[in-house]
Amino acid sequence: MPKSRQVIITILDDEPTDELLNLALLSEPALAREWENAEEDEAWSHLAQLPSL
């Protein structure tokens, strides 16, 4: 892992609407089916070695 890292943070001033919150909640099960598998775990495993913020 390289010693230097860059991070981009976006701060949103707008409050999320109920519609956006509901859409996020409805999307969660579908995304979980796609993401919760051994292939995804392997693809993201390098992040487990990063220091906590």
CSV table of C-alpha atoms in Angstrom, one decimal:
chain,number,residue,atom,x,y,z
A,1,MET,CA,0.0,0.0,0.0
A,2,PRO,CA,1.5,3.4,-0.9
A,3,LYS,CA,2.4,5.7,2.0
A,4,SER,CA,0.7,8.7,0.6
A,5,ARG,CA,-3.1,8.7,0.2
A,6,GLN,CA,-5.7,11.1,-1.0
A,7,VAL,CA,-9.3,11.4,0.2
A,8,ILE,CA,-12.1,13.4,-1.3
A,9,ILE,CA,-14.9,14.4,1.0
A,10,THR,CA,-18.2,15.9,-0.2
A,11,ILE,CA,-20.3,17.7,2.3
A,12,LEU,CA,-24.0,18.0,1.2
A,13,ASP,CA,-25.9,20.9,2.7
A,14,ASP,CA,-29.3,19.6,1.6
A,15,GLU,CA,-31.4,17.4,3.9
A,16,PRO,CA,-32.4,14.1,2.3
A,17,THR,CA,-36.0,13.9,1.4
A,18,ASP,CA,-38.3,11.1,2.6
A,19,GLU,CA,-38.4,9.9,-1.0
A,20,LEU,CA,-34.6,9.5,-1.1
A,21,LEU,CA,-34.5,7.8,2.3
A,22,ASN,CA,-37.3,5.3,1.2
A,23,LEU,CA,-35.5,4.6,-2.0
A,24,ALA,CA,-32.3,3.8,-0.1
A,25,LEU,CA,-34.1,1.5,2.2
A,26,LEU,CA,-35.8,-0.3,-0.6
A,27,SER,CA,-32.5,-0.7,-2.5
A,28,GLU,CA,-30.7,-2.3,0.4
A,29,PRO,CA,-31.9,-5.9,0.0
A,30,ALA,CA,-31.2,-5.9,-3.7
A,31,LEU,CA,-27.7,-4.5,-3.1
A,32,ALA,CA,-27.1,-7.0,-0.3
A,33,ARG,CA,-27.7,-9.9,-2.7
A,34,GLU,CA,-25.2,-8.5,-5.1
A,35,TRP,CA,-22.5,-7.6,-2.5
A,36,GLU,CA,-22.7,-10.3,0.1
A,37,ASN,CA,-20.7,-13.0,-1.5
A,38,ALA,CA,-17.1,-14.4,-1.4
A,39,GLU,CA,-16.1,-12.7,-4.7
A,40,GLU,CA,-17.0,-9.3,-3.3
A,41,ASP,CA,-15.3,-10.1,0.1
A,42,GLU,CA,-12.1,-10.9,-1.8
A,43,ALA,CA,-12.3,-7.7,-4.0
A,44,TRP,CA,-12.6,-5.5,-0.9
A,45,SER,CA,-10.3,-7.4,1.5
A,46,HIS,CA,-7.5,-4.9,1.0
A,47,LEU,CA,-9.5,-2.3,2.9
A,48,ALA,CA,-9.4,-4.4,6.1
A,49,GLN,CA,-5.7,-3.6,6.3
A,50,LEU,CA,-6.2,0.1,6.3
A,51,PRO,CA,-5.9,1.9,9.7
A,52,SER,CA,-9.1,3.1,11.3
A,53,LEU,CA,-9.9,6.8,11.1
